[in-house]
PDB file of C-alpha atoms in Angstrom:
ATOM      1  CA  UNK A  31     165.867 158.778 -72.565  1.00 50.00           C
ATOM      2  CA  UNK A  32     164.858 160.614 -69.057  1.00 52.00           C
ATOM      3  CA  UNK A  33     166.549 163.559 -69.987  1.00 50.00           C
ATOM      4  CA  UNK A  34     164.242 163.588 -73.424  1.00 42.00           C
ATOM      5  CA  UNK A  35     160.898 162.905 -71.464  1.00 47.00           C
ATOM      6  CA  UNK A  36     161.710 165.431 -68.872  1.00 48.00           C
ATOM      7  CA  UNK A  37     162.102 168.002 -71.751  1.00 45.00           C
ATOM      8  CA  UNK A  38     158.966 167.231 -73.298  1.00 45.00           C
ATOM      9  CA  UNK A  39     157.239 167.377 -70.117  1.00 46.00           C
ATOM     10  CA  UNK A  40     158.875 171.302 -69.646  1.00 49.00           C
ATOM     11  CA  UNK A  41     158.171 171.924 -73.112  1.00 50.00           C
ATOM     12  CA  UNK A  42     154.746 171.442 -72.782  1.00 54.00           C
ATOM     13  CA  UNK A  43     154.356 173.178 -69.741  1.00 52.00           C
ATOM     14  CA  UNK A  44     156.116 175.942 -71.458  1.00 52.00           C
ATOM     15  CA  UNK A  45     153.830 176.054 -74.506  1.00 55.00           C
ATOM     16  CA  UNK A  46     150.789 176.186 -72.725  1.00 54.00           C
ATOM     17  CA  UNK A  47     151.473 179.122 -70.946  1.00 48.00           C
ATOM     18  CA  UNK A  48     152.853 181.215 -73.925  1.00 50.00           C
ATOM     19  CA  UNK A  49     151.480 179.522 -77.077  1.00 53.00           C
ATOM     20  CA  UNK A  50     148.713 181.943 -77.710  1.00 48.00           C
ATOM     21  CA  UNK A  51     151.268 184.976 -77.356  1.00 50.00           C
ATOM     22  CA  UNK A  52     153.852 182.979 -79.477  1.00 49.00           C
ATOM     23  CA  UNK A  53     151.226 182.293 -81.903  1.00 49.00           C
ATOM     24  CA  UNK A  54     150.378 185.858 -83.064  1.00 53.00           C
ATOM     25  CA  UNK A  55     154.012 187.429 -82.823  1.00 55.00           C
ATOM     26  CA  UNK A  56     154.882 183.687 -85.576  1.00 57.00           C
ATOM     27  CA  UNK A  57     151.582 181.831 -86.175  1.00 54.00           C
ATOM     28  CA  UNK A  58     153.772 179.767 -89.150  1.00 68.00           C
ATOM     29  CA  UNK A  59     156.355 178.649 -86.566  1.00 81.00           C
ATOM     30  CA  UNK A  60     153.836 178.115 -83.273  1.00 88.00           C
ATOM     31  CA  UNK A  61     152.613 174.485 -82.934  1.00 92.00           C
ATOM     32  CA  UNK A  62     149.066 174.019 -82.649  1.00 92.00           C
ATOM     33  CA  UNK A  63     147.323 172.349 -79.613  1.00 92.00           C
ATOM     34  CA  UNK A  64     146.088 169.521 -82.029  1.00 94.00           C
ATOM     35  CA  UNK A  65     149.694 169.117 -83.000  1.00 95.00           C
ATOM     36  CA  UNK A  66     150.958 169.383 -79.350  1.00 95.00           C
ATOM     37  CA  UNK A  67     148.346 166.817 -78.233  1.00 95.00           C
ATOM     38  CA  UNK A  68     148.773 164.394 -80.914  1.00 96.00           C
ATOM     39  CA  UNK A  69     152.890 164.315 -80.356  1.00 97.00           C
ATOM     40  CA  UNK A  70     151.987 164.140 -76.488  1.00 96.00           C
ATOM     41  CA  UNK A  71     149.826 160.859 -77.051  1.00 97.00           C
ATOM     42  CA  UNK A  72     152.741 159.531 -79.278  1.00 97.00           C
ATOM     43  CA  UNK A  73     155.189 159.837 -76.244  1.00 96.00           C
ATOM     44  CA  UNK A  74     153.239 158.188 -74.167  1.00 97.00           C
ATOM     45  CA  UNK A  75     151.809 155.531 -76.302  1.00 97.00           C
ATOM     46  CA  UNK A  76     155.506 154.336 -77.117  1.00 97.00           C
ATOM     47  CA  UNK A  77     156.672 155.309 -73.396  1.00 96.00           C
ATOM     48  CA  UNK A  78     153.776 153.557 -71.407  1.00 97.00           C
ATOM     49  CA  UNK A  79     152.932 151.042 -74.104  1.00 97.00           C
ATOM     50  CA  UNK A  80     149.059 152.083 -74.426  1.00 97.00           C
ATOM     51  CA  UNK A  81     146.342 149.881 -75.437  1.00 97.00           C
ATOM     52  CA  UNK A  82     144.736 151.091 -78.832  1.00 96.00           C
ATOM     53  CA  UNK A  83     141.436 151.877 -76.303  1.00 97.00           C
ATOM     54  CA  UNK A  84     143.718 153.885 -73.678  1.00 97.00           C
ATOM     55  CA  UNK A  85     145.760 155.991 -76.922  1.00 97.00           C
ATOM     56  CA  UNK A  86     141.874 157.105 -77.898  1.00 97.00           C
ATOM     57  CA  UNK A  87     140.876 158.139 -74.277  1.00 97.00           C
ATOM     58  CA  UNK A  88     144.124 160.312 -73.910  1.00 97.00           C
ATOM     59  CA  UNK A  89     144.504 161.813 -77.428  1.00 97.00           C
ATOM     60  CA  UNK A  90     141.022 163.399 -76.850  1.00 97.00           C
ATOM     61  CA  UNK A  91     141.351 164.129 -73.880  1.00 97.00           C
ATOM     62  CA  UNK A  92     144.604 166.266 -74.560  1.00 97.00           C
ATOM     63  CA  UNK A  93     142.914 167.307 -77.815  1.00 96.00           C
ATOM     64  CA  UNK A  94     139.900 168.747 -75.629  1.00 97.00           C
ATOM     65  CA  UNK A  95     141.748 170.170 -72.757  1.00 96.00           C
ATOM     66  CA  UNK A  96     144.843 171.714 -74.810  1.00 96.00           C
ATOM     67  CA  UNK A  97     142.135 173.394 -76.975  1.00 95.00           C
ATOM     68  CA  UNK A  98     140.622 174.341 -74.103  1.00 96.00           C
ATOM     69  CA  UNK A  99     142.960 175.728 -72.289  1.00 95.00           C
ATOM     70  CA  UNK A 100     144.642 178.392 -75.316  1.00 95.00           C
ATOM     71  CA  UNK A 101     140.949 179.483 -75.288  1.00 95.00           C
ATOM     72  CA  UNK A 102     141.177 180.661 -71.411  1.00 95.00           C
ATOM     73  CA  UNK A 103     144.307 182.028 -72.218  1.00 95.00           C
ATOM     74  CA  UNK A 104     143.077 183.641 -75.176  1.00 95.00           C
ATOM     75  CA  UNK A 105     140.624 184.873 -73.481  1.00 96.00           C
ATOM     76  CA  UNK A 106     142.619 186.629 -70.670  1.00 94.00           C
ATOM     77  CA  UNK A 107     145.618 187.495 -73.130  1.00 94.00           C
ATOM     78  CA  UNK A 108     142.083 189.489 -74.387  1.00 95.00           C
ATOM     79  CA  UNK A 109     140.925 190.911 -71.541  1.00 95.00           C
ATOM     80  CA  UNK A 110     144.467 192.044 -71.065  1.00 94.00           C
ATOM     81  CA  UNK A 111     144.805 190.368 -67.674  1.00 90.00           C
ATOM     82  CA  UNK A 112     148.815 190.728 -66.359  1.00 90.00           C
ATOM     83  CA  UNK A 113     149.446 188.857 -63.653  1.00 89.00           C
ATOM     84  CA  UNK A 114     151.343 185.733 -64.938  1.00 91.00           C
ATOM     85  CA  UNK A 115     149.705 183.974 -61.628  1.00 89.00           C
ATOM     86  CA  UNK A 116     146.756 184.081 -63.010  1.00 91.00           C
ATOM     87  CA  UNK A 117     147.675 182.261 -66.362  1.00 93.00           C
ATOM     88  CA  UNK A 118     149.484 179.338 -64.437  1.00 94.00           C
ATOM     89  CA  UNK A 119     146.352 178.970 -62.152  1.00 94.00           C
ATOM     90  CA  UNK A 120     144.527 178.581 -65.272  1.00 95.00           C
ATOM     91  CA  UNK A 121     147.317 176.040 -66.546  1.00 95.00           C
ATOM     92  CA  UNK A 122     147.795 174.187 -63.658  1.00 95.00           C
ATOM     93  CA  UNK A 123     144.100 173.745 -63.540  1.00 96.00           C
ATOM     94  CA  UNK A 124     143.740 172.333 -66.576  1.00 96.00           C
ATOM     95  CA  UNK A 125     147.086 169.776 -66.109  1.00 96.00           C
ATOM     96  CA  UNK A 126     145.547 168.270 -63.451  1.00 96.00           C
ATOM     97  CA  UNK A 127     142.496 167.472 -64.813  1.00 97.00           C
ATOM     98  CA  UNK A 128     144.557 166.206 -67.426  1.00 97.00           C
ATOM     99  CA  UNK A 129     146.115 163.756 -64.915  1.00 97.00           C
ATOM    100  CA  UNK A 130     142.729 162.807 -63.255  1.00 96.00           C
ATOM    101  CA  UNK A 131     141.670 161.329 -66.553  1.00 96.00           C
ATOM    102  CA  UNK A 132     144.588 159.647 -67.006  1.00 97.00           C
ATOM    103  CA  UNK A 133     144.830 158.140 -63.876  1.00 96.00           C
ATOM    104  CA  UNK A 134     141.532 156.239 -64.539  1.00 96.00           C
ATOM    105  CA  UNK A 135     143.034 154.854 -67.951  1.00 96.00           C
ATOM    106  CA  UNK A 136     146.398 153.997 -67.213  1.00 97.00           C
ATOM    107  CA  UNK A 137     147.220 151.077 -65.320  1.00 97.00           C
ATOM    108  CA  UNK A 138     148.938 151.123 -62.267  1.00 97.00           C
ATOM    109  CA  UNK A 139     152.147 150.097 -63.298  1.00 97.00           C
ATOM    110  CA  UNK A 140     151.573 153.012 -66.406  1.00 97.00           C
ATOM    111  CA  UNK A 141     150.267 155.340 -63.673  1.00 97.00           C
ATOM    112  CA  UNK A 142     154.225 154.948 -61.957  1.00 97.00           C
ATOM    113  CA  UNK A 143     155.985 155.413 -65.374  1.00 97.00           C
ATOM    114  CA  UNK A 144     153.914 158.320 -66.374  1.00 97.00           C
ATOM    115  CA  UNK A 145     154.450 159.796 -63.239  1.00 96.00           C
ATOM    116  CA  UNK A 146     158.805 158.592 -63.387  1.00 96.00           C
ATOM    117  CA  UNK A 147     158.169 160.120 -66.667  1.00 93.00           C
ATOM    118  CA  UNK A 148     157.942 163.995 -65.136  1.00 93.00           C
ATOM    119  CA  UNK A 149     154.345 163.939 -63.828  1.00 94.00           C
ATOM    120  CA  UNK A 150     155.049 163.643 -60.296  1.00 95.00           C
ATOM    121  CA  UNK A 151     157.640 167.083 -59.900  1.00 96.00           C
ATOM    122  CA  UNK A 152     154.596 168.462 -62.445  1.00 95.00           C
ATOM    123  CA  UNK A 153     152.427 167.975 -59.684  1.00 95.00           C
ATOM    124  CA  UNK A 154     154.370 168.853 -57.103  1.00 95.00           C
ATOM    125  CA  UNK A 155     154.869 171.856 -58.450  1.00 95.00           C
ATOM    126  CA  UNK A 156     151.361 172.925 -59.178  1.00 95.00           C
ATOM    127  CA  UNK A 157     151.048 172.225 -55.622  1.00 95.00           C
ATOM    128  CA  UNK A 158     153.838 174.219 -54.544  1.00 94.00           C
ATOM    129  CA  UNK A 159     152.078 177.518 -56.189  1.00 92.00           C
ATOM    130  CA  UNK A 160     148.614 176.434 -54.609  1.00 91.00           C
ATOM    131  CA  UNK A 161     150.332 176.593 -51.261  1.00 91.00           C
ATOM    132  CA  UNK A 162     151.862 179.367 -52.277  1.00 90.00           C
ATOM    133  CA  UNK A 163     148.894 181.581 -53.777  1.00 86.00           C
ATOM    134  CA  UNK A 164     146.732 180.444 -50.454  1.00 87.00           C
ATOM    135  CA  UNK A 165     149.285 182.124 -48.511  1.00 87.00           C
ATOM    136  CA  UNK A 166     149.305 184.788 -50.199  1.00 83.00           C
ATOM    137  CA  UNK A 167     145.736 185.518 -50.117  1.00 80.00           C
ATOM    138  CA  UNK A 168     145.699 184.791 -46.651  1.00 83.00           C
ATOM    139  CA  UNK A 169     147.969 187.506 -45.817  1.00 80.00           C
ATOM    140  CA  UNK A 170     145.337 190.057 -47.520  1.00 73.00           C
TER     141      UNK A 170
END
């Protein structure tokens, strides 16, 4: 059962940053961010046992904020913007605004299991490549 959540948590996280790419090279084969969302809410609806109310709040809010965030990617895949930094930045951004929300839904005991779940080493790593950009443009 962990090993299942933890590879839905990575194969978000891997979507997001390719799906727009994925999506033109295969659009038939390419999940869309409504699909992604809604499957998302499912896990964690069964997972974290949601209230009807709390299954509303986060499918549109992963609805919104998946939708969202192909659109910045979109738009950078666009403006033909290369540095892969850039497009996790953009990510990471919107994954933890995707956990603030959730974090005033859930329950505390939910908030734990959602974090068990994969959220925590999510977040550490987002803040891993903060740290890591900051340095980075410190040495500039």
């Amino acid at each position: 059962m962990k090993k299942v959540i933890i590879s839905a948590a990575i194969g978000m996280a891997i979507f997001s940053v390719f799906a727009v790419k994925a999506s033109a090279q295969n659009p038939e084969k390419q999940p869309t961010p409504e699909e992604v969302a809604t499957k998302e809410t499912e896990r964690l609806e069964r997972i974290l046992k949601l209230e009807d109310w709390q299954v509303f709040y986060v499918d549109s809010t992963l609805q919104h904020d998946f939708a969202a965030l192909e659109a910045e990617i979109k738009g950078m895949q666009q403006a033909r913007v290369g540095n892969v930094d850039l497009y996790m930045e953009v990510r990471d951004r919107w994954m933890d605004q995707i956990d603030n929300s959730f974090k005033k839904w859930f329950t505390p005991e939910q908030w734990k299991k959602y974090l068990k779940s994969g959220a925590k080493k999510e977040q550490k790593d987002r803040e891993k490549r903060r740290e890591k950009a900051a340095k980075a443009s410190r040495n500039l």
